[in-house]
CSV table of C-alpha atoms and ligand atoms in Angstrom, one decimal:
chain,number,residue,atom,x,y,z
C,122,MET,CA,-27.2,-15.8,16.5
C,123,GLU,CA,-24.8,-17.7,18.8
C,124,TYR,CA,-21.1,-17.2,18.2
C,125,LYS,CA,-18.5,-19.6,19.4
C,126,LYS,CA,-16.1,-18.3,22.1
C,127,LEU,CA,-12.4,-17.8,22.2
C,128,VAL,CA,-11.2,-17.2,25.8
C,129,LEU,CA,-8.0,-15.4,26.6
C,130,LYS,CA,-5.5,-16.3,29.3
C,131,SER,CA,-5.7,-14.3,32.5
C,132,GLY,CA,-4.2,-10.8,32.0
C,133,ARG,CA,-3.9,-11.1,28.2
C,134,GLU,CA,-6.8,-8.8,27.4
C,135,ARG,CA,-4.7,-5.6,27.5
C,136,SER,CA,-4.0,-5.4,23.8
C,137,LEU,CA,-7.7,-6.1,23.0
C,138,VAL,CA,-8.8,-3.4,25.4
C,139,ASN,CA,-6.4,-1.1,23.5
C,140,ARG,CA,-8.2,-2.2,20.3
C,141,HIS,CA,-5.2,-3.9,18.7
C,142,PRO,CA,-7.0,-6.2,16.2
C,143,TRP,CA,-4.8,-9.3,16.4
C,144,VAL,CA,-5.1,-12.1,18.9
C,145,PHE,CA,-1.9,-14.2,18.9
C,146,SER,CA,-2.0,-17.9,19.6
C,147,GLY,CA,0.1,-17.5,22.8
C,148,ALA,CA,-2.6,-15.4,24.5
C,149,ILE,CA,-5.4,-18.0,24.2
C,150,LYS,CA,-6.7,-20.2,27.0
C,151,ASP,CA,-9.6,-21.9,25.3
C,152,LEU,CA,-10.0,-22.2,21.5
C,153,PRO,CA,-13.5,-22.1,20.1
C,154,THR,CA,-14.9,-25.2,18.3
C,155,ALA,CA,-15.2,-23.1,15.2
C,156,LYS,CA,-14.2,-23.6,11.6
C,157,ASN,CA,-11.5,-21.6,9.8
C,158,GLY,CA,-13.0,-18.2,8.9
C,159,GLU,CA,-15.9,-18.4,11.2
C,160,ILE,CA,-16.9,-15.2,13.1
C,161,ILE,CA,-16.2,-15.8,16.8
C,162,GLU,CA,-16.5,-13.9,20.1
C,163,VAL,CA,-13.4,-12.9,22.0
C,164,ARG,CA,-13.7,-13.0,25.8
C,165,SER,CA,-11.5,-12.3,28.7
C,166,ASN,CA,-10.6,-14.8,31.3
C,167,HIS,CA,-13.5,-13.4,33.3
C,168,ASN,CA,-15.9,-14.1,30.4
C,169,ASP,CA,-16.3,-10.4,29.5
C,170,LEU,CA,-17.0,-9.9,25.9
C,171,LEU,CA,-14.2,-7.9,24.2
C,172,GLY,CA,-15.3,-8.1,20.5
C,173,TYR,CA,-15.9,-10.1,17.4
C,174,GLY,CA,-13.3,-11.4,15.0
C,175,PHE,CA,-12.5,-14.0,12.3
C,176,TYR,CA,-11.0,-17.2,13.4
C,177,SER,CA,-7.8,-18.5,11.7
C,178,PRO,CA,-6.8,-21.6,13.6
C,179,ASN,CA,-3.8,-22.3,11.5
C,180,SER,CA,-2.2,-18.8,11.8
C,181,GLN,CA,0.0,-17.2,14.5
C,182,ILE,CA,-2.7,-14.5,14.4
C,183,THR,CA,-5.5,-16.8,15.5
C,184,CYS,CA,-8.2,-14.2,15.5
C,185,ARG,CA,-8.5,-10.8,13.7
C,186,VAL,CA,-10.9,-8.6,15.5
C,187,PHE,CA,-13.1,-6.3,13.4
C,188,GLU,CA,-15.5,-5.1,16.1
C,189,PHE,CA,-14.6,-4.0,19.6
C,190,THR,CA,-17.7,-4.1,21.8
C,191,ASN,CA,-18.7,-5.2,25.3
C,192,ASP,CA,-22.3,-5.6,24.2
C,193,GLU,CA,-23.5,-8.5,22.1
C,194,LYS,CA,-24.0,-7.6,18.5
C,195,LEU,CA,-25.4,-9.2,15.3
C,196,ILE,CA,-22.9,-9.3,12.5
C,197,ASP,CA,-25.2,-9.5,9.5
C,198,ASP,CA,-25.1,-8.3,5.9
C,199,ALA,CA,-26.2,-4.8,6.9
C,200,TYR,CA,-23.2,-4.6,9.3
C,201,TRP,CA,-20.7,-5.2,6.5
C,202,LEU,CA,-22.5,-3.0,4.0
C,203,ALA,CA,-22.6,-0.1,6.4
C,204,LYS,CA,-18.9,-0.5,7.0
C,205,LEU,CA,-18.1,-0.5,3.3
C,206,GLN,CA,-20.3,2.6,2.8
C,207,ASN,CA,-18.5,4.3,5.6
C,208,ALA,CA,-15.1,3.7,3.9
C,209,TYR,CA,-16.5,4.9,0.6
C,210,HIS,CA,-17.8,8.1,2.3
C,211,LEU,CA,-14.3,8.9,3.5
C,212,ARG,CA,-13.0,8.7,0.0
C,213,THR,CA,-15.8,10.8,-1.4
C,214,GLN,CA,-14.8,13.6,1.0
C,215,LEU,CA,-11.1,13.2,0.1
C,216,LEU,CA,-11.1,13.0,-3.6
C,217,ASP,CA,-12.6,14.7,-6.6
C,218,PHE,CA,-13.5,11.7,-8.7
C,219,LYS,CA,-13.5,13.9,-11.8
C,220,THR,CA,-9.8,14.2,-11.6
C,221,THR,CA,-8.9,11.2,-9.5
C,222,ASN,CA,-10.8,8.0,-10.1
C,223,CYS,CA,-8.2,5.5,-8.8
C,224,PHE,CA,-7.9,5.1,-5.1
C,225,ARG,CA,-7.9,2.6,-2.2
C,226,LEU,CA,-11.4,2.0,-1.1
C,227,LEU,CA,-10.6,-0.5,1.7
C,228,HIS,CA,-7.3,-0.6,3.6
C,229,ALA,CA,-7.7,-3.7,5.8
C,230,GLU,CA,-7.1,-2.9,9.5
C,231,GLY,CA,-6.9,0.8,8.5
C,232,ASP,CA,-10.7,0.6,7.8
C,233,PHE,CA,-11.4,-1.9,10.5
C,234,PHE,CA,-11.7,-4.6,7.8
C,235,PRO,CA,-8.9,-7.1,8.6
C,236,GLY,CA,-7.9,-9.3,5.7
C,237,ILE,CA,-9.2,-7.3,2.7
C,238,ILE,CA,-7.8,-4.7,0.4
C,239,ILE,CA,-9.8,-3.0,-2.4
C,240,ASP,CA,-8.4,-0.7,-5.0
C,241,VAL,CA,-10.6,1.1,-7.4
C,242,TYR,CA,-9.9,2.0,-11.0
C,243,ASP,CA,-12.8,3.9,-12.4
C,244,LYS,CA,-15.6,1.3,-12.5
C,245,VAL,CA,-13.4,-1.6,-11.7
C,246,ALA,CA,-12.8,-2.7,-8.1
C,247,VAL,CA,-9.8,-5.0,-7.5
C,248,VAL,CA,-10.2,-7.1,-4.4
C,249,GLN,CA,-7.5,-9.0,-2.5
C,250,LEU,CA,-8.7,-11.4,0.2
C,251,LEU,CA,-6.1,-12.4,2.8
C,252,ILE,CA,-8.0,-14.6,5.2
C,253,LYS,CA,-10.7,-17.2,5.0
C,254,GLY,CA,-13.1,-15.1,7.1
C,255,MET,CA,-13.1,-12.4,4.4
C,256,GLU,CA,-13.5,-15.0,1.7
C,257,ASN,CA,-16.7,-16.1,3.4
C,258,ILE,CA,-18.2,-12.6,3.4
C,259,ALA,CA,-16.9,-11.6,0.0
C,260,PRO,CA,-20.2,-12.1,-1.8
C,261,ILE,CA,-21.8,-9.4,0.5
C,262,ILE,CA,-18.9,-7.1,-0.3
C,263,TYR,CA,-19.2,-7.7,-4.0
C,264,GLY,CA,-22.9,-6.8,-3.8
C,265,GLY,CA,-22.0,-3.6,-1.9
C,266,LEU,CA,-19.5,-2.7,-4.5
C,267,ASN,CA,-22.0,-3.1,-7.3
C,268,GLN,CA,-24.4,-0.9,-5.4
C,269,LEU,CA,-21.7,1.8,-5.1
C,270,GLY,CA,-21.4,1.8,-8.9
C,271,PHE,CA,-18.4,-0.5,-9.4
C,272,ASP,CA,-19.7,-2.6,-12.2
C,273,TYR,CA,-16.6,-4.9,-12.5
C,274,ILE,CA,-14.9,-6.8,-9.8
C,275,TYR,CA,-11.5,-8.5,-10.2
C,276,LEU,CA,-10.4,-10.9,-7.5
C,277,LYS,CA,-6.6,-10.8,-7.4
C,278,THR,CA,-4.9,-13.6,-5.6
C,279,LYS,CA,-1.8,-12.7,-3.7
C,280,GLN,CA,1.2,-14.8,-4.8
C,281,ASN,CA,1.8,-16.3,-1.4
C,282,THR,CA,-1.8,-16.9,-0.4
C,283,GLN,CA,-2.6,-19.9,1.8
C,284,LEU,CA,-6.3,-19.7,0.9
C,285,LEU,CA,-7.1,-22.9,-0.9
C,286,GLU,CA,-10.0,-21.7,-2.9
C,287,GLN,CA,-7.9,-18.9,-4.4
C,288,VAL,CA,-4.9,-21.2,-5.0
C,289,GLU,CA,-7.2,-23.5,-7.0
C,290,GLN,CA,-9.1,-20.9,-8.9
C,291,GLY,CA,-6.4,-18.1,-9.2
C,292,SER,CA,-7.2,-14.5,-10.0
C,293,ARG,CA,-10.5,-14.0,-11.8
C,294,TRP,CA,-13.3,-11.7,-12.7
C,295,VAL,CA,-16.3,-12.0,-10.4
C,296,GLY,CA,-19.1,-11.6,-13.0
C,297,GLU,CA,-18.5,-9.7,-16.2
C,298,ALA,CA,-14.9,-8.9,-17.2
C,299,ALA,CA,-13.8,-5.3,-18.0
C,300,GLU,CA,-11.7,-4.6,-21.0
C,301,MET,CA,-8.1,-4.0,-20.3
C,302,PRO,CA,-6.3,-1.7,-20.1
C,303,ILE,CA,-8.4,0.8,-18.1
C,304,PHE,CA,-7.6,4.5,-18.5
C,305,VAL,CA,-7.7,6.3,-15.2
C,306,LEU,CA,-6.9,9.8,-13.9
C,307,GLU,CA,-4.9,10.7,-10.9
C,308,HIS,CA,-4.9,14.4,-10.1
C,309,GLY,CA,-5.8,14.8,-13.8
C,310,VAL,CA,-2.8,12.8,-15.0
C,311,LYS,CA,-3.8,10.0,-17.3
C,312,PHE,CA,-2.5,6.4,-16.8
C,313,SER,CA,-3.3,3.1,-18.4
C,314,VAL,CA,-3.7,0.3,-15.9
C,315,ASN,CA,-4.0,-3.4,-16.4
C,316,VAL,CA,-5.4,-5.0,-13.3
C,317,GLU,CA,-4.9,-8.6,-14.7
C,318,THR,CA,-1.2,-8.3,-15.5
C,319,GLY,CA,0.1,-5.3,-13.5
C,320,GLN,CA,2.1,-5.4,-10.2
C,321,LYS,CA,0.1,-5.2,-7.0
C,322,THR,CA,-3.5,-4.4,-8.0
C,323,GLY,CA,-2.2,-2.7,-11.2
C,324,PHE,CA,-0.8,0.6,-9.9
C,325,PHE,CA,1.0,2.0,-6.9
C,326,ILE,CA,-1.9,4.1,-5.7
C,327,ASP,CA,-0.2,4.9,-2.4
C,328,GLN,CA,2.3,7.4,-4.0
C,329,ARG,CA,-0.4,9.7,-5.3
C,330,GLU,CA,0.2,12.7,-3.1
C,331,ASN,CA,4.0,12.2,-3.2
C,332,ARG,CA,3.8,12.2,-7.0
C,333,LYS,CA,1.9,15.4,-6.9
C,334,LEU,CA,4.5,17.0,-4.7
C,335,LEU,CA,7.2,15.9,-7.1
C,336,GLY,CA,5.4,17.5,-9.9
C,337,GLU,CA,5.3,20.8,-8.0
C,338,TRP,CA,9.1,20.9,-8.0
C,339,SER,CA,9.9,19.5,-11.5
C,340,LYS,CA,9.4,22.5,-13.8
C,341,GLY,CA,12.6,23.1,-15.8
C,342,LYS,CA,14.4,20.2,-14.0
C,343,LYS,CA,16.3,17.1,-15.1
C,344,VAL,CA,14.6,14.2,-13.2
C,345,LEU,CA,15.8,10.7,-12.6
C,346,ASN,CA,13.0,8.3,-11.6
C,347,THR,CA,14.5,5.0,-10.2
C,348,PHE,CA,12.3,2.0,-9.7
C,349,SER,CA,9.9,3.7,-12.0
C,350,TYR,CA,7.4,0.8,-12.6
C,351,SER,CA,4.8,2.3,-14.9
C,352,GLY,CA,6.2,5.8,-14.7
C,353,GLY,CA,4.0,7.3,-12.0
C,354,PHE,CA,6.5,9.9,-10.9
C,355,SER,CA,7.8,10.4,-14.4
C,356,LEU,CA,4.5,11.5,-15.8
C,357,TYR,CA,3.9,14.1,-13.1
C,358,ALA,CA,7.4,15.5,-13.8
C,359,LEU,CA,6.7,15.6,-17.6
C,360,GLU,CA,3.3,17.2,-17.2
C,361,ALA,CA,4.8,19.8,-14.9
C,362,GLY,CA,7.5,20.9,-17.4
C,363,ALA,CA,10.6,18.9,-16.6
C,364,THR,CA,13.2,19.4,-19.3
C,365,GLU,CA,14.4,15.7,-19.2
C,366,VAL,CA,13.1,12.7,-17.4
C,367,HIS,CA,14.7,9.3,-17.1
C,368,SER,CA,12.8,6.2,-15.9
C,369,VAL,CA,14.7,3.1,-14.7
C,370,ASP,CA,13.3,-0.3,-13.8
C,371,SER,CA,14.8,-3.8,-14.0
C,372,SER,CA,11.5,-5.2,-15.3
C,373,LYS,CA,11.0,-5.1,-19.1
C,374,ASP,CA,7.2,-5.2,-18.6
C,375,ALA,CA,7.3,-2.3,-16.2
C,376,ILE,CA,9.2,-0.2,-18.7
C,377,ALA,CA,6.8,-1.2,-21.5
C,378,LEU,CA,4.0,0.1,-19.3
C,379,CYS,CA,6.0,3.3,-18.6
C,380,GLU,CA,6.5,3.9,-22.3
C,381,GLN,CA,2.7,3.4,-23.0
C,382,ASN,CA,1.9,5.9,-20.3
C,383,VAL,CA,4.5,8.5,-21.6
C,384,ALA,CA,2.9,8.1,-25.0
C,385,LEU,CA,-0.4,9.4,-23.5
C,386,THR,CA,1.4,12.7,-22.8
C,387,LEU,CA,2.7,15.4,-25.2
C,388,TYR,CA,6.2,15.1,-23.9
C,389,ALA,CA,7.5,11.8,-25.1
C,390,SER,CA,10.6,13.6,-26.6
C,391,LYS,CA,11.7,14.6,-23.2
C,392,HIS,CA,11.6,11.1,-21.8
C,393,GLN,CA,13.9,8.1,-21.9
C,394,SER,CA,13.6,4.8,-20.2
C,395,PHE,CA,16.1,2.1,-19.3
C,396,VAL,CA,15.6,-1.6,-18.4
C,397,GLU,CA,18.4,-1.8,-15.9
C,398,ASP,CA,19.2,-2.5,-12.2
C,399,CYS,CA,18.9,0.9,-10.5
C,400,PHE,CA,22.1,0.5,-8.4
C,401,ASP,CA,24.1,-0.2,-11.6
C,402,PHE,CA,22.4,2.7,-13.4
C,403,LEU,CA,23.2,5.1,-10.5
C,404,LYS,CA,26.8,4.0,-10.2
C,405,LYS,CA,27.6,4.7,-13.7
C,406,SER,CA,25.5,7.8,-14.1
C,407,GLU,CA,27.2,11.2,-14.4
C,408,ALA,CA,27.5,13.1,-11.1
C,409,ASN,CA,25.8,16.5,-10.8
C,410,TYR,CA,23.6,15.8,-13.8
C,411,TYR,CA,20.1,15.4,-12.3
C,412,ASP,CA,18.4,18.1,-10.4
C,413,ILE,CA,16.0,15.6,-8.8
C,414,ILE,CA,16.4,11.9,-8.0
C,415,ILE,CA,13.5,9.7,-6.9
C,416,LEU,CA,14.4,6.6,-5.0
C,417,ASP,CA,11.3,4.4,-4.6
C,418,PRO,CA,12.4,0.8,-4.3
C,419,PRO,CA,10.3,-2.3,-3.5
C,420,ALA,CA,10.1,-3.3,0.1
C,421,PHE,CA,13.7,-4.5,0.9
C,422,ALA,CA,12.6,-5.9,4.3
C,423,LYS,CA,9.9,-8.5,3.7
C,424,ASN,CA,10.0,-9.7,7.3
C,425,ALA,CA,11.6,-8.8,10.6
C,426,ARG,CA,14.6,-11.1,10.0
C,427,SER,CA,15.6,-9.2,6.9
C,428,VAL,CA,15.8,-5.7,8.5
C,429,ASP,CA,19.6,-5.6,8.7
C,430,ASN,CA,20.1,-6.5,5.1
C,431,ALA,CA,17.4,-4.2,4.0
C,432,ALA,CA,18.9,-1.4,6.0
C,433,ARG,CA,22.2,-1.9,4.1
C,434,GLY,CA,20.3,-1.8,0.8
C,435,TYR,CA,18.5,1.5,1.7
C,436,LYS,CA,21.8,3.0,2.9
C,437,ASN,CA,23.7,2.1,-0.3
C,438,LEU,CA,20.9,3.3,-2.5
C,439,ASN,CA,20.6,6.7,-0.7
C,440,LEU,CA,24.4,7.1,-0.7
C,441,LEU,CA,24.3,6.7,-4.5
C,442,GLY,CA,21.6,9.3,-4.8
C,443,PHE,CA,23.5,11.8,-2.6
C,444,HIS,CA,26.7,11.2,-4.6
C,445,LYS,CA,25.0,11.8,-7.9
C,446,VAL,CA,22.4,14.6,-7.4
C,447,LYS,CA,23.4,18.1,-8.4
C,448,PRO,CA,24.3,20.6,-5.5
C,449,GLY,CA,21.1,22.3,-4.5
C,450,GLY,CA,19.1,19.4,-6.0
C,451,LEU,CA,16.4,17.2,-4.4
C,452,VAL,CA,16.3,13.6,-3.5
C,453,PHE,CA,12.8,12.1,-2.8
C,454,THR,CA,13.5,8.9,-0.9
C,455,TYR,CA,11.0,6.2,0.2
C,456,SER,CA,10.6,2.9,2.0
C,457,CYS,CA,7.5,0.8,1.9
C,458,SER,CA,8.9,-1.9,4.2
C,459,GLN,CA,6.5,-2.2,7.1
C,460,HIS,CA,9.3,-3.6,9.2
C,461,ILE,CA,11.4,-0.5,8.9
C,462,ASP,CA,9.7,2.3,10.8
C,463,LYS,CA,10.1,6.0,10.1
C,464,ASP,CA,12.7,6.6,12.8
C,465,LEU,CA,14.9,3.8,11.6
C,466,PHE,CA,14.5,4.9,8.0
C,467,ARG,CA,15.6,8.4,8.9
C,468,LYS,CA,18.6,7.0,10.7
C,469,ILE,CA,19.6,5.0,7.6
C,470,VAL,CA,19.3,8.1,5.4
C,471,PHE,CA,21.2,10.1,7.9
C,472,SER,CA,24.1,7.6,7.8
C,473,ALA,CA,24.1,7.7,4.0
C,474,ALA,CA,24.2,11.6,4.1
C,475,ALA,CA,27.0,11.6,6.6
C,476,GLU,CA,29.0,9.1,4.5
C,477,ALA,CA,28.4,11.1,1.3
C,478,ARG,CA,29.7,14.3,3.1
C,479,ARG,CA,26.8,16.4,1.7
C,480,ASN,CA,24.7,18.9,3.6
C,481,VAL,CA,21.3,17.4,3.6
C,482,ARG,CA,18.1,19.0,4.9
C,483,VAL,CA,14.7,17.5,5.3
C,484,LEU,CA,12.1,19.7,3.6
C,485,ARG,CA,9.2,17.4,4.2
C,486,GLN,CA,8.4,14.1,5.8
C,487,LEU,CA,6.2,12.0,3.7
C,488,SER,CA,3.8,9.2,4.3
C,489,GLN,CA,0.9,7.3,2.8
C,490,PRO,CA,-2.3,9.2,1.7
C,491,GLU,CA,-5.6,9.4,3.5
C,492,ASP,CA,-7.1,6.6,1.5
C,493,HIS,CA,-4.6,4.3,3.2
C,494,PRO,CA,-5.6,5.3,6.8
C,495,ILE,CA,-3.5,4.1,9.7
C,496,ASN,CA,-5.5,2.6,12.5
C,497,ILE,CA,-4.0,4.3,15.6
C,498,PHE,CA,-4.3,1.0,17.5
C,499,HIS,CA,-2.5,-0.9,14.7
C,500,PRO,CA,0.7,0.9,14.0
C,501,GLU,CA,1.8,-2.0,11.8
C,502,GLY,CA,-0.4,-0.4,9.1
C,503,GLU,CA,1.9,2.6,8.7
C,504,TYR,CA,4.2,1.2,6.0
C,505,LEU,CA,5.1,4.0,3.6
C,506,LYS,CA,7.5,6.7,4.6
C,507,GLY,CA,9.6,9.1,2.7
C,508,LEU,CA,11.8,12.2,2.9
C,509,MET,CA,12.0,15.1,0.6
C,510,LEU,CA,15.6,16.2,0.9
C,511,LEU,CA,17.5,19.2,-0.2
C,512,VAL,CA,21.1,18.2,-0.9
C,513,ASP,CA,23.7,21.1,-1.1
S,237,SAH,N1,7.6,4.3,-8.0
S,237,SAH,C1,6.7,3.4,-8.7
S,237,SAH,C2,6.5,2.1,-7.9
S,237,SAH,C3,7.8,1.4,-7.6
S,237,SAH,S1,7.6,-0.3,-7.3
S,237,SAH,C4,5.3,4.1,-8.9
S,237,SAH,O1,5.1,5.2,-8.5
S,237,SAH,O2,4.4,3.5,-9.5
S,237,SAH,C5,9.2,-1.0,-7.4
S,237,SAH,C6,9.7,-1.3,-8.8
S,237,SAH,O3,11.1,-1.6,-8.7
S,237,SAH,C7,9.1,-2.4,-9.5
S,237,SAH,O4,8.6,-2.0,-10.8
S,237,SAH,C8,10.2,-3.4,-9.8
S,237,SAH,O5,10.2,-4.0,-11.1
S,237,SAH,C9,11.4,-2.5,-9.6
S,237,SAH,N2,12.7,-3.1,-9.2
S,237,SAH,C10,12.9,-4.0,-8.2
S,237,SAH,N3,14.2,-4.1,-8.0
S,237,SAH,C11,14.9,-3.4,-8.9
S,237,SAH,C12,16.3,-3.1,-9.1
S,237,SAH,N4,17.2,-3.7,-8.4
S,237,SAH,N5,16.6,-2.2,-10.1
S,237,SAH,C13,15.6,-1.6,-10.8
S,237,SAH,N6,14.3,-1.9,-10.6
S,237,SAH,C14,13.9,-2.7,-9.6
């Protein structure tokens, strides 16, 4: 198989040698005569092969490299299937599927699979395709998913997708549709998930280990879960024996899901939910009432330009949390903005703590779980960070 060649400008191979998967348009000397989504070779100015990637002629990231190699290689169906199986194998080592059957199976660059995300809910795999190249090989991946025992595949189109095929057809089942909602387990806690109508792929899988940690501290406590979505943190607190749990989200649909999930537990009488803006809710809530406050907002910084505004948002939110939490209480605070790294996030939380005039200690630094691996060469993949704080 002959692949077309993309040739880099002289001296621009450094990031590729360092296995960073993105080739930016400014680094390119000769573009290939390839179509959008075609697999191409990336070569240095000296014509040394550096790897293989997907061509995206209309993007700033002109090529996403999925294989770094100096030797020619055939990228066939078996290549992709082996890669998928490798990702699945990691998850089998990580999780006991009897108690946790929802997880991320493919985490894009974190699994050396640029442009695709797959989340699994029991027998249902929810696929998000972000580039044309992945759309081209999707049928191979679907076959591999079926072989792994995922009988139902839902292709979920991202709202801002540029991929024409997806814009035209929208989100859809590939093959037979599964009945909604699906009931899944996460560390033995039961949730109902609707992949068709839910946010993201249906559930915020990336908070699994942080929810478990919250549960470990919740017995006998009054817990406020802000930005609750379908009540992930709330259910862990209830199951662990919290005396009172409040869930707040501005979305009516999210709170409806949260109520459905609470109804699956034996503790509905200990729970109350509120459709409200979390900043407003915190402002008017009684000080020193909650033992634990969870702050898990959506990404405030959607791009590099909005970092300053986002930083102000995080600061104000954390300030409110510090003002309201009971002395000796805990604040679990998170940011899932890729553009705010963990050092900056910590600085923001520091400034909120200083302004609140409370003694704040970091008990744990939190991150994304192992099924959202961070490719060491692609630090952009590290997006979720959090702090478990003791507030005296
Ligand atoms: N902690 C959740 C995920 C949170 S996602 C979990 O574990 O599943 C962020 C949520 O914040 C979304 O449900 C969104 O509806 C909600 N949201 C966004 N802005 C808000 C605001 N200003 N006030 C309240 N909720 C908000």
